[in-house]
XYZ file of N, CA and C in Angstrom:
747
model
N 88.632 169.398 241.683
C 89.095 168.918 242.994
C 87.975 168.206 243.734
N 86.681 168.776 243.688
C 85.606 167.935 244.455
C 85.169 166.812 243.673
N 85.691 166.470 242.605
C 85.044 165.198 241.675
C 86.071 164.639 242.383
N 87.800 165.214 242.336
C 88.286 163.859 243.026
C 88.436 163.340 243.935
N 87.875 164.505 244.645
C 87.583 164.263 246.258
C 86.350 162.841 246.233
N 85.065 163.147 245.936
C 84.495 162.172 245.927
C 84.926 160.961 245.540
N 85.419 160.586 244.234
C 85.921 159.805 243.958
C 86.694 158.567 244.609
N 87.440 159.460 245.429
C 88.532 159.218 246.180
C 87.809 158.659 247.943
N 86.891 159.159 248.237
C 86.109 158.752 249.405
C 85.268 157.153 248.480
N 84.585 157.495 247.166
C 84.002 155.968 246.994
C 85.154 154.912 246.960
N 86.490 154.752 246.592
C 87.119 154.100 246.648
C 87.892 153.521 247.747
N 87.920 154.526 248.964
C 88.347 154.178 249.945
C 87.826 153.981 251.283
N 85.639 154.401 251.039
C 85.160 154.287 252.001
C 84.510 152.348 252.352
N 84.716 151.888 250.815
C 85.235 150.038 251.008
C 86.298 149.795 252.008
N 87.492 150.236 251.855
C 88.424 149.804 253.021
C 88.559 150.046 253.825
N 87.624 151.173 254.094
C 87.784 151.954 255.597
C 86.669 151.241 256.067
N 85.506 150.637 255.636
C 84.334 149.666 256.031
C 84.976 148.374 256.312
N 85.400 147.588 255.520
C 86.473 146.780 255.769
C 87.085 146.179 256.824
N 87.741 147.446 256.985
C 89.421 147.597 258.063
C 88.488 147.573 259.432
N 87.580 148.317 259.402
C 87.166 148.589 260.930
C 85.812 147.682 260.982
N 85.074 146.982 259.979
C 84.597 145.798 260.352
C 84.864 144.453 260.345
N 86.007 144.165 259.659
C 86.408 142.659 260.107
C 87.989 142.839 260.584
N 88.155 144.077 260.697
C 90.342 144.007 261.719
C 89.823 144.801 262.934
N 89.615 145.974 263.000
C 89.498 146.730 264.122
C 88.379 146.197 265.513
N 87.823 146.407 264.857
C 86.161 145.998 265.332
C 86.259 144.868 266.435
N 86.707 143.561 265.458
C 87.198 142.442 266.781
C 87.705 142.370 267.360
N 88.843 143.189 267.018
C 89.886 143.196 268.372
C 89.242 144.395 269.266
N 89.013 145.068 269.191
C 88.376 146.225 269.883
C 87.113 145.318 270.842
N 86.279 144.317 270.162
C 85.423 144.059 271.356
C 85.800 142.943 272.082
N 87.229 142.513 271.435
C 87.664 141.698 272.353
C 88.444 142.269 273.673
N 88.681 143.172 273.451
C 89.803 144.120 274.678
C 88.735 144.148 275.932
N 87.407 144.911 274.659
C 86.254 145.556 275.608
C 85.888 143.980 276.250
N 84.934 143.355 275.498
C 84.528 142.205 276.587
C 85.613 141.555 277.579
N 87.116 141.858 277.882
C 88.226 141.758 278.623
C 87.533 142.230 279.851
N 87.343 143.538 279.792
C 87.185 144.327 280.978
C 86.161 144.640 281.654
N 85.008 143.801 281.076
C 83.772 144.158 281.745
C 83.894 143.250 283.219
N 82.791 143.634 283.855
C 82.942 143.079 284.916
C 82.003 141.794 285.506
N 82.291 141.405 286.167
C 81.480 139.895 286.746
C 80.174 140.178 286.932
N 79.816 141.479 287.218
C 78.387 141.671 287.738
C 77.643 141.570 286.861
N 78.152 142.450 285.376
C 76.948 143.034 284.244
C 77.493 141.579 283.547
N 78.647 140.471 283.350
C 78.065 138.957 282.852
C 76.614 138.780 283.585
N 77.107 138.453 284.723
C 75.724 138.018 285.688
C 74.803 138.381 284.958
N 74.329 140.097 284.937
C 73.215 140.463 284.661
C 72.559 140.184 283.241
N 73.857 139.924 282.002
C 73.247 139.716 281.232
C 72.789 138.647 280.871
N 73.479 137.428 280.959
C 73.150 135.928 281.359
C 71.611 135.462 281.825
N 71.278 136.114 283.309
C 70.701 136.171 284.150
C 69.331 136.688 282.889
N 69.180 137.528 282.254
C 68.383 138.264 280.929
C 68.038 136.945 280.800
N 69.149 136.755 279.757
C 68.864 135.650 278.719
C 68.312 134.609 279.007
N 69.236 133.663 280.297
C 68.056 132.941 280.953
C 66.572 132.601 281.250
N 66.121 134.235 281.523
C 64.416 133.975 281.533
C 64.190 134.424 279.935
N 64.817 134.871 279.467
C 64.010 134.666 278.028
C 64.025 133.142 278.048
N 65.229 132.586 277.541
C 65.375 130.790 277.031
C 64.045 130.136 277.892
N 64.135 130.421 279.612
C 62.854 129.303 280.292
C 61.813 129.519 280.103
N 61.485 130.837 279.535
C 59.945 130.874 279.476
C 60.041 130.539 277.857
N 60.615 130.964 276.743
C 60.577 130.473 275.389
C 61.036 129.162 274.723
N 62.086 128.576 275.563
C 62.435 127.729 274.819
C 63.037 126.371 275.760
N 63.130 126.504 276.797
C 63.465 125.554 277.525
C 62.374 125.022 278.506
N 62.185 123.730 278.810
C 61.823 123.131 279.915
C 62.527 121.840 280.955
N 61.365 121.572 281.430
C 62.389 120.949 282.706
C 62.826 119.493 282.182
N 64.144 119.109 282.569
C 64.917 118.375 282.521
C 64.047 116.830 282.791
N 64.542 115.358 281.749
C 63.948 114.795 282.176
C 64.689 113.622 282.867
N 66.154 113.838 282.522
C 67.767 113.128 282.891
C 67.407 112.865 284.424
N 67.834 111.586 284.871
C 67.981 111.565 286.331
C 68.644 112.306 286.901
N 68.544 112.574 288.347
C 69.269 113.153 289.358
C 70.941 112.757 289.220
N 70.922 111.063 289.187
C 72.018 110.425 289.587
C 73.092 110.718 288.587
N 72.123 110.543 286.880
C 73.084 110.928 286.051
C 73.392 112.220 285.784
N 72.208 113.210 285.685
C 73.164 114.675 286.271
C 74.302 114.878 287.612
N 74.146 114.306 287.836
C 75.077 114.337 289.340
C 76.475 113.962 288.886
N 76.541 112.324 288.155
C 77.712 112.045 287.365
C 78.393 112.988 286.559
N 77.709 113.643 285.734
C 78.006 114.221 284.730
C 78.470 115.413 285.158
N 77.909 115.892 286.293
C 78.611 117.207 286.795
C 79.756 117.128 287.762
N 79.739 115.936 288.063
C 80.882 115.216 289.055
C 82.270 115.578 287.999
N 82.157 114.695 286.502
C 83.106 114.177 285.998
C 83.391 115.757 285.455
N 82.646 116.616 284.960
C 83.269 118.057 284.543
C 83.480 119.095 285.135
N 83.080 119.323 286.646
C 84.051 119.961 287.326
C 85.286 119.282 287.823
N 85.062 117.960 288.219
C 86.677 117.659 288.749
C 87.485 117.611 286.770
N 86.751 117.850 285.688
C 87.962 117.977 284.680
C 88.405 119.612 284.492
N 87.642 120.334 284.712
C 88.237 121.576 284.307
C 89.031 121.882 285.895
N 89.049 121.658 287.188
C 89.742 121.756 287.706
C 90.890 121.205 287.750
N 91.417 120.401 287.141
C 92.465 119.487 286.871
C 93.131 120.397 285.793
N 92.201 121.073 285.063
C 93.187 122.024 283.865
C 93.302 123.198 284.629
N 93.274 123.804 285.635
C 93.425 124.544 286.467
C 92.412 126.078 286.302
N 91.450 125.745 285.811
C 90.395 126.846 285.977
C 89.239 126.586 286.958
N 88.963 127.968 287.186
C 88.552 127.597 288.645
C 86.884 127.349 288.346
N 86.399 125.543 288.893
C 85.511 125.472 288.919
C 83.899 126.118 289.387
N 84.562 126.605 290.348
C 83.278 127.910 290.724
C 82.899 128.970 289.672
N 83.463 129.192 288.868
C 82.851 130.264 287.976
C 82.038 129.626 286.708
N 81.909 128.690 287.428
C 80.809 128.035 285.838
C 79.780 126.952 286.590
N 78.789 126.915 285.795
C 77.537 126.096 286.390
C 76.741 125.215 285.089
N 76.473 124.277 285.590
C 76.208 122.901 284.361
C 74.732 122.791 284.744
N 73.650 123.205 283.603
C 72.415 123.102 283.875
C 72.005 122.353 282.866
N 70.431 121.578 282.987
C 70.137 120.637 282.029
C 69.089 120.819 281.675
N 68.450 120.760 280.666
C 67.021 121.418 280.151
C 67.049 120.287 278.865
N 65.805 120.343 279.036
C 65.467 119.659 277.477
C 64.431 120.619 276.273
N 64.702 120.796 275.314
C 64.455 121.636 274.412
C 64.130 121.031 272.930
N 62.607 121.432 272.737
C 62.644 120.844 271.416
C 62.879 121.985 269.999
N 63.150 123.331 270.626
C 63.548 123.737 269.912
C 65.129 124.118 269.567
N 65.913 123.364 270.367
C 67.343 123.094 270.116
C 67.891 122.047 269.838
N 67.118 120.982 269.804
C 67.111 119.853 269.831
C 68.882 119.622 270.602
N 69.436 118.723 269.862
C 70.640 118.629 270.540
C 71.897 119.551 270.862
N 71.665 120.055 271.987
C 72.869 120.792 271.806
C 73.671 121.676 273.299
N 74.295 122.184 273.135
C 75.055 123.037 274.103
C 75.285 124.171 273.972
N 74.551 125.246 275.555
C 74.709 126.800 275.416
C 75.393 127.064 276.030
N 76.837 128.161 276.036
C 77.119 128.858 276.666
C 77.103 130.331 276.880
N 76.897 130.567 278.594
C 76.342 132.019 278.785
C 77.214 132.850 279.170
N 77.319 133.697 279.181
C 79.009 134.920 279.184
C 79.525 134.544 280.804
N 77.991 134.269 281.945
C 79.109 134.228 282.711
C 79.018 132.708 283.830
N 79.552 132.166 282.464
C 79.852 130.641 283.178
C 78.641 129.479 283.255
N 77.634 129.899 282.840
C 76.264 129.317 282.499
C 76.432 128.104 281.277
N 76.195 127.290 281.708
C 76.545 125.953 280.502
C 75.335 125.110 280.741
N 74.677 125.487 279.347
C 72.892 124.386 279.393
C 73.401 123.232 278.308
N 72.648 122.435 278.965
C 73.497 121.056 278.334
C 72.123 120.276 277.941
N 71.234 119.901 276.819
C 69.975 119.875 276.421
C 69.672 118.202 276.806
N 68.827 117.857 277.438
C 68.629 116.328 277.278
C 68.636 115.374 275.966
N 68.278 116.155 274.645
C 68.568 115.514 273.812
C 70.380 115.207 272.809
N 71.005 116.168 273.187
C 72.095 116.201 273.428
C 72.918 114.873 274.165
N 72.473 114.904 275.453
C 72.894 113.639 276.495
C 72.690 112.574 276.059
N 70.999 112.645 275.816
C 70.579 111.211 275.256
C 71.542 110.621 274.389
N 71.999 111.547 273.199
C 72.999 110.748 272.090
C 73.743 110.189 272.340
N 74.420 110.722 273.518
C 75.823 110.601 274.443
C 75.949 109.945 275.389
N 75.246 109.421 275.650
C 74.535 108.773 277.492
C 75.950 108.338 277.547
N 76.221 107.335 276.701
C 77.431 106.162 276.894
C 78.854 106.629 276.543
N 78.668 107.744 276.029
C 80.096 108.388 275.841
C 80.425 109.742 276.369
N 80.721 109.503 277.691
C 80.729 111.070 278.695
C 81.853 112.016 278.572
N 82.967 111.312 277.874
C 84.598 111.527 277.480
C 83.640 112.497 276.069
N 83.174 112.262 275.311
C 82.583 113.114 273.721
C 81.402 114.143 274.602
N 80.767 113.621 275.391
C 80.273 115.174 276.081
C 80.748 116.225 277.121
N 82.027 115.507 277.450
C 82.915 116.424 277.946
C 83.874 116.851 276.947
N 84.146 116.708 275.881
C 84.780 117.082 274.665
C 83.576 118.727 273.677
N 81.898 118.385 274.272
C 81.357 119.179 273.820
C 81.343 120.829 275.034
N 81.335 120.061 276.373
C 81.366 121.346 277.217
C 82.636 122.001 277.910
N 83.643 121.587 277.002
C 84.985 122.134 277.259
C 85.337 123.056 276.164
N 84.305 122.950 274.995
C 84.251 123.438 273.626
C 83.162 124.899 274.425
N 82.622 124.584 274.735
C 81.633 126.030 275.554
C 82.550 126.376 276.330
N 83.313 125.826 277.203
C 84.215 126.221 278.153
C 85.068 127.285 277.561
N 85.451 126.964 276.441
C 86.519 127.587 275.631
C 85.668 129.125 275.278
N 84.730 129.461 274.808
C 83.668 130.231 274.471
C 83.679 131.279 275.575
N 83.724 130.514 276.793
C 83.113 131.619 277.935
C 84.459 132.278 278.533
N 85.671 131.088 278.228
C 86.968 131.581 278.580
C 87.104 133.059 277.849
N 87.276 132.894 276.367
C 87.693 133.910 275.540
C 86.877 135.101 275.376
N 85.700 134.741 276.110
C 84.600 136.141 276.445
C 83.746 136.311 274.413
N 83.765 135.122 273.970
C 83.215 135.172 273.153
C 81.982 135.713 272.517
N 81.140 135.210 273.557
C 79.502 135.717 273.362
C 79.739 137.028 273.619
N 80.512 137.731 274.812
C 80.063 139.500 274.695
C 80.732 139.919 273.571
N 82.125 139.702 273.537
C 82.763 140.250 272.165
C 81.753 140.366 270.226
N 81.103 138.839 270.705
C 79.883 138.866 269.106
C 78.467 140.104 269.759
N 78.033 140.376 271.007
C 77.338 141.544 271.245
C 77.949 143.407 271.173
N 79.212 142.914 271.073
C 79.691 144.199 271.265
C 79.954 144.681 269.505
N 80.381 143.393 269.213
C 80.216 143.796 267.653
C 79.249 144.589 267.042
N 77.956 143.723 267.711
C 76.901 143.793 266.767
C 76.376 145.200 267.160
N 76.887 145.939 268.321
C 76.446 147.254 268.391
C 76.894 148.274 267.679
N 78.214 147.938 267.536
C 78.748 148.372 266.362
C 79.882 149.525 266.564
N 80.213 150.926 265.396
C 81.434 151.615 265.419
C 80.882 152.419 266.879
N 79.965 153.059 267.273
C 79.793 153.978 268.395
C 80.452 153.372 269.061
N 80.957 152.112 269.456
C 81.987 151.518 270.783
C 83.087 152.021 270.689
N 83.419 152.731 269.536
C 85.320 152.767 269.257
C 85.406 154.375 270.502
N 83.967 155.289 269.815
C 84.447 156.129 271.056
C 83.790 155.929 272.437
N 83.307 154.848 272.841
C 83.706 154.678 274.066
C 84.908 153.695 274.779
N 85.754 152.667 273.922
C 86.764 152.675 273.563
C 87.727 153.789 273.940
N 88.140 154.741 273.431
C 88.812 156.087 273.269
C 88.371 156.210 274.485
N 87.465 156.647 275.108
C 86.880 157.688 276.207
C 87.465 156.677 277.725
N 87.331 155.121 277.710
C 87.730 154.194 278.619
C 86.312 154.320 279.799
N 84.883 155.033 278.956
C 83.511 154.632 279.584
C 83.135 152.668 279.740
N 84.147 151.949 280.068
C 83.751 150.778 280.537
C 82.378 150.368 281.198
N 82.264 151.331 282.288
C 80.654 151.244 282.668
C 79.704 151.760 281.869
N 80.162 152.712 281.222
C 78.819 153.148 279.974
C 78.972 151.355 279.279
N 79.399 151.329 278.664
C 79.228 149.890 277.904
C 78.859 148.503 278.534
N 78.567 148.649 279.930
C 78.290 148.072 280.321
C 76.759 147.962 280.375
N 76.433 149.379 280.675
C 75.031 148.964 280.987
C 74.588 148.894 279.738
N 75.040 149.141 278.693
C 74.090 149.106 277.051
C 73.924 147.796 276.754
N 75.186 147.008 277.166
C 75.374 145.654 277.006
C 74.276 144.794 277.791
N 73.805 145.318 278.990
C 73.043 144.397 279.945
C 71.373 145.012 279.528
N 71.261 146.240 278.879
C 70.190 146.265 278.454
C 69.725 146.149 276.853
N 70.815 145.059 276.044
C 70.349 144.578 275.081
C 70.947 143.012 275.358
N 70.506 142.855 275.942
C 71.157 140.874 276.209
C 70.726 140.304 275.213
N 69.701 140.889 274.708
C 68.658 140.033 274.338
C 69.735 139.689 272.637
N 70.521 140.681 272.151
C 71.313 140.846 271.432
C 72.056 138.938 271.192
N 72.314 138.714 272.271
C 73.003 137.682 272.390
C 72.248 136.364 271.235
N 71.384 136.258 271.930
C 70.445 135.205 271.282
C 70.469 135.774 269.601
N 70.931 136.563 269.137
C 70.837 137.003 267.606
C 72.268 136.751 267.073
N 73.570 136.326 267.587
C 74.437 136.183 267.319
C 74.920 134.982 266.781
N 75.675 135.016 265.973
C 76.727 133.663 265.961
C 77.894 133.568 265.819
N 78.304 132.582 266.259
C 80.051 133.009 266.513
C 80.306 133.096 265.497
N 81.562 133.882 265.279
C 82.475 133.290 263.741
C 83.139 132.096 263.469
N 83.963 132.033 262.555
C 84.765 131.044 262.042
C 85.690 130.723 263.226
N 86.817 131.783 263.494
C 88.008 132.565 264.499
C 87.398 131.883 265.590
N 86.469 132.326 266.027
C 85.877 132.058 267.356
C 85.433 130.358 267.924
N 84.954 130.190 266.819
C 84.850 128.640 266.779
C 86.046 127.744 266.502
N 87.123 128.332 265.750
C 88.301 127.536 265.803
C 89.132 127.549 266.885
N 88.818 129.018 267.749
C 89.451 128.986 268.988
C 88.880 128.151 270.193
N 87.745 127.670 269.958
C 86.880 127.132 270.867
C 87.083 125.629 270.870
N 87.483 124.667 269.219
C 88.021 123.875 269.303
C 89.421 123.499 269.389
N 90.286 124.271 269.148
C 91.252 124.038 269.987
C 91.501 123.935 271.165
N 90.462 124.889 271.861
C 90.520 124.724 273.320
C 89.917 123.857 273.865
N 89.167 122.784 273.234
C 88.665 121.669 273.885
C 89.592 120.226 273.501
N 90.197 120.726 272.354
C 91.217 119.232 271.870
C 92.627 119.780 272.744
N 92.874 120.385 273.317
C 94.174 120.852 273.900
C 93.661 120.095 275.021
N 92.507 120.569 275.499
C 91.918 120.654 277.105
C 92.308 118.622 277.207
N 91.715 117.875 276.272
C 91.328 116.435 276.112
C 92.762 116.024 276.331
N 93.887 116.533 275.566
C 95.103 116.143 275.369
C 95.831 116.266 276.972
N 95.417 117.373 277.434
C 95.829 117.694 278.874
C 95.539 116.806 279.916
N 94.293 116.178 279.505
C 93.090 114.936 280.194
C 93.580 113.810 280.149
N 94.446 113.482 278.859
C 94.707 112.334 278.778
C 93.525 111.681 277.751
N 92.449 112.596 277.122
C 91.914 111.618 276.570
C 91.945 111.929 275.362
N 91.501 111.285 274.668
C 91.615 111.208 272.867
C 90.556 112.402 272.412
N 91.675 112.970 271.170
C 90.855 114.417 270.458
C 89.581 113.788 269.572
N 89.765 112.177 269.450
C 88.749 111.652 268.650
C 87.186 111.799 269.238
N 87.971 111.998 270.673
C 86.385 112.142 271.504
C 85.388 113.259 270.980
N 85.883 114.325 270.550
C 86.033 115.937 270.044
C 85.174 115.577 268.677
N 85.575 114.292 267.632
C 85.191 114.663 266.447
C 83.306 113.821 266.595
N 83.679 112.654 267.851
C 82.486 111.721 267.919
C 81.274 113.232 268.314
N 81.539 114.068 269.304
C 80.352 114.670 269.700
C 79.944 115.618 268.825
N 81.138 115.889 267.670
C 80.860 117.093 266.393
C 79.514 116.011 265.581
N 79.998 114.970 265.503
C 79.344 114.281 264.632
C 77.800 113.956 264.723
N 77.809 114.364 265.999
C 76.304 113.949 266.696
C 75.187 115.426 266.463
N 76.005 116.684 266.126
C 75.388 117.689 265.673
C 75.116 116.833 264.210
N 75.657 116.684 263.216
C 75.153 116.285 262.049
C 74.421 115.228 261.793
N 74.171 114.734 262.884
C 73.303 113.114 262.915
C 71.803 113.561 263.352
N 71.704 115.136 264.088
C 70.369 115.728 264.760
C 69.478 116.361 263.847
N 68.357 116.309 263.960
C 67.578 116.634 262.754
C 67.230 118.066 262.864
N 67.535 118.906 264.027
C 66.878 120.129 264.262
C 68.500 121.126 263.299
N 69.040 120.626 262.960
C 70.460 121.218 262.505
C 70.067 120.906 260.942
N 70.428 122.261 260.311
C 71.134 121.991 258.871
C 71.933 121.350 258.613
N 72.664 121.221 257.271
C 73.655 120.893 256.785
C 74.842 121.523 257.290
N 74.666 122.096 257.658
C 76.350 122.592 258.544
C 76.293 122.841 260.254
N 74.969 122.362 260.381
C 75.205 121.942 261.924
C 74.592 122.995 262.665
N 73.718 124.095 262.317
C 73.432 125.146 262.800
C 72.017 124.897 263.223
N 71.335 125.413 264.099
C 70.237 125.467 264.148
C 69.278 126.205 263.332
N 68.713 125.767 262.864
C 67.350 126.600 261.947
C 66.780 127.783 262.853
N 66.834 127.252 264.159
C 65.768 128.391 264.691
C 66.853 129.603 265.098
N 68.081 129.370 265.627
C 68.789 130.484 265.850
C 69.804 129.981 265.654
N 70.527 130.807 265.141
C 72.173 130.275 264.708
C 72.727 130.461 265.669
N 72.866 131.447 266.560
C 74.050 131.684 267.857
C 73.988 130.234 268.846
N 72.689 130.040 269.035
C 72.474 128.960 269.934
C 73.058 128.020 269.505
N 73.050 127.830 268.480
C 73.900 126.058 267.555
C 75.121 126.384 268.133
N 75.770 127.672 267.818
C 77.193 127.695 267.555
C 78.485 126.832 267.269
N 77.844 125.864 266.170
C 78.491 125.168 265.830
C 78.817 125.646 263.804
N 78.421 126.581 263.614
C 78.374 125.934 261.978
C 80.145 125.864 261.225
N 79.790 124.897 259.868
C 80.322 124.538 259.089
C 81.276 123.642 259.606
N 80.430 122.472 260.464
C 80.910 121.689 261.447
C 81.922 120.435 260.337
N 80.734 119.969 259.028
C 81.715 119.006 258.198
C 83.160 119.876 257.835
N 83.242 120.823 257.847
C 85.153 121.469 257.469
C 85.632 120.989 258.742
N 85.188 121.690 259.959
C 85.919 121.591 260.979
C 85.994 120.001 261.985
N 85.304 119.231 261.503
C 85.447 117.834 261.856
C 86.881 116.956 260.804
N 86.941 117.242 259.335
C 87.753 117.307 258.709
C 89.101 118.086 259.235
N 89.260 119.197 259.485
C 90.502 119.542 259.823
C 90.827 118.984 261.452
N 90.233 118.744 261.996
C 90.620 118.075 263.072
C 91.061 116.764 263.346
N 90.779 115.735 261.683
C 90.973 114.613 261.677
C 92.202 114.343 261.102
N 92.142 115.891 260.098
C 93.890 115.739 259.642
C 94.463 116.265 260.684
């Protein structure tokens, strides 16, 4: 009986690893990152932030006038899709260790890199196609849901227990968690849909969507699938040639 007992645990402690790391697990930190609250985003954001300015970001070298445009044209677009522009903020940094690209922070924080812009100067419709794609990210509570993951099964019983504020503060005292993440597949397909829906809603072309994908693969600080070398969460773009392809079919 205890041989088949064991037996019987090696064969089924695969699906029980499984089940509760790629079915349970996500939906579970998606419920959880649901319910956290505005403050501990803030706080963890707010983390991450001074890590990125003192490690990896500096000051912006974009004019006033054209940051001004640029923040003109993407709050009056996401207010037009009816989310409320106050809960998000468009900052500009230039970074040579991100080279081109776009961050979003759990709570409404959107860094938009000067080398990024530069590509784009002339096509503001494909960089509003890239920060409606973050938009989508911060909507679906993406970034906490990939931190809550990564803490792992101990969430299920606080989960069970409905300690929301316990998980809160674990969450705001590993922010740093964030910067180690990368989205998934799921997460990134939900993120472009929500920016080719958003465009369609706009009136403007989903082609705009594939021009600013394309500009990750044209940047030299990106692999072959569009990720950053130095941190993958920050890219959060990979296996960008599939998903530029399915968007064209």
């Amino acid at each position: 009986k205890n041989k088949k007992f064991i037996v019987s645990v090696f064969i089924l402690l695969p699906l029980i690893i499984w089940f509760i790391g790629f079915q349970a697990m996500p939906k579970l930190a998606s419920n959880l990152a649901s319910k956290m609250s505005d403050e501990s985003k803030g706080i963890i954001s707010e983390n991450v932030m001074k890590y990125l300015e003192k490690e990896n970001l500096s000051d912006s070298i974009i004019s006033f006038k054209e940051r001004d445009d640029l923040e003109t044209y993407f709050y009056s677009s996401i207010e037009k899709l009816g989310i409320d522009k106050g809960g998000y903020e468009l900052l500009f940094y230039s970074s040579q260790a991100f080279g081109a690209n776009a961050i979003a922070l759990p709570d409404g924080k959107i860094i938009l890199t000067d080398q990024l812009y530069e590509n784009l100067a002339d096509k503001p419709d494909a960089i509003l196609a890239i920060l409606l794609h973050e938009v989508g990210h911060v909507e679906y509570n993406h970034g906490l849901s990939q931190i809550i993951q990564s803490i792992g099964i101990g969430l299920i019983f606080t989960f069970i227990s409905g300690d929301v504020q316990g998980l809160s503060e674990a969450l705001v005292g590993s922010s740093y968690l964030l910067l180690q993440q990368s989205f998934s597949r799921e997460m990134e397909k939900e993120a472009d849909i929500f920016s080719v829906n958003s465009l369609k809603n706009l009136n403007i072309s989903p082609d705009e969507f594939v021009t600013a994908m394309e500009t990750f693969l044209d940047d030299e600080s990106h692999n072959d699938f569009g990720e950053l070398m130095y941190l993958e969460y920050l890219s959060s773009h990979p296996n960008l040639k599939e998903r530029i392809e399915v968007i064209k079919s």
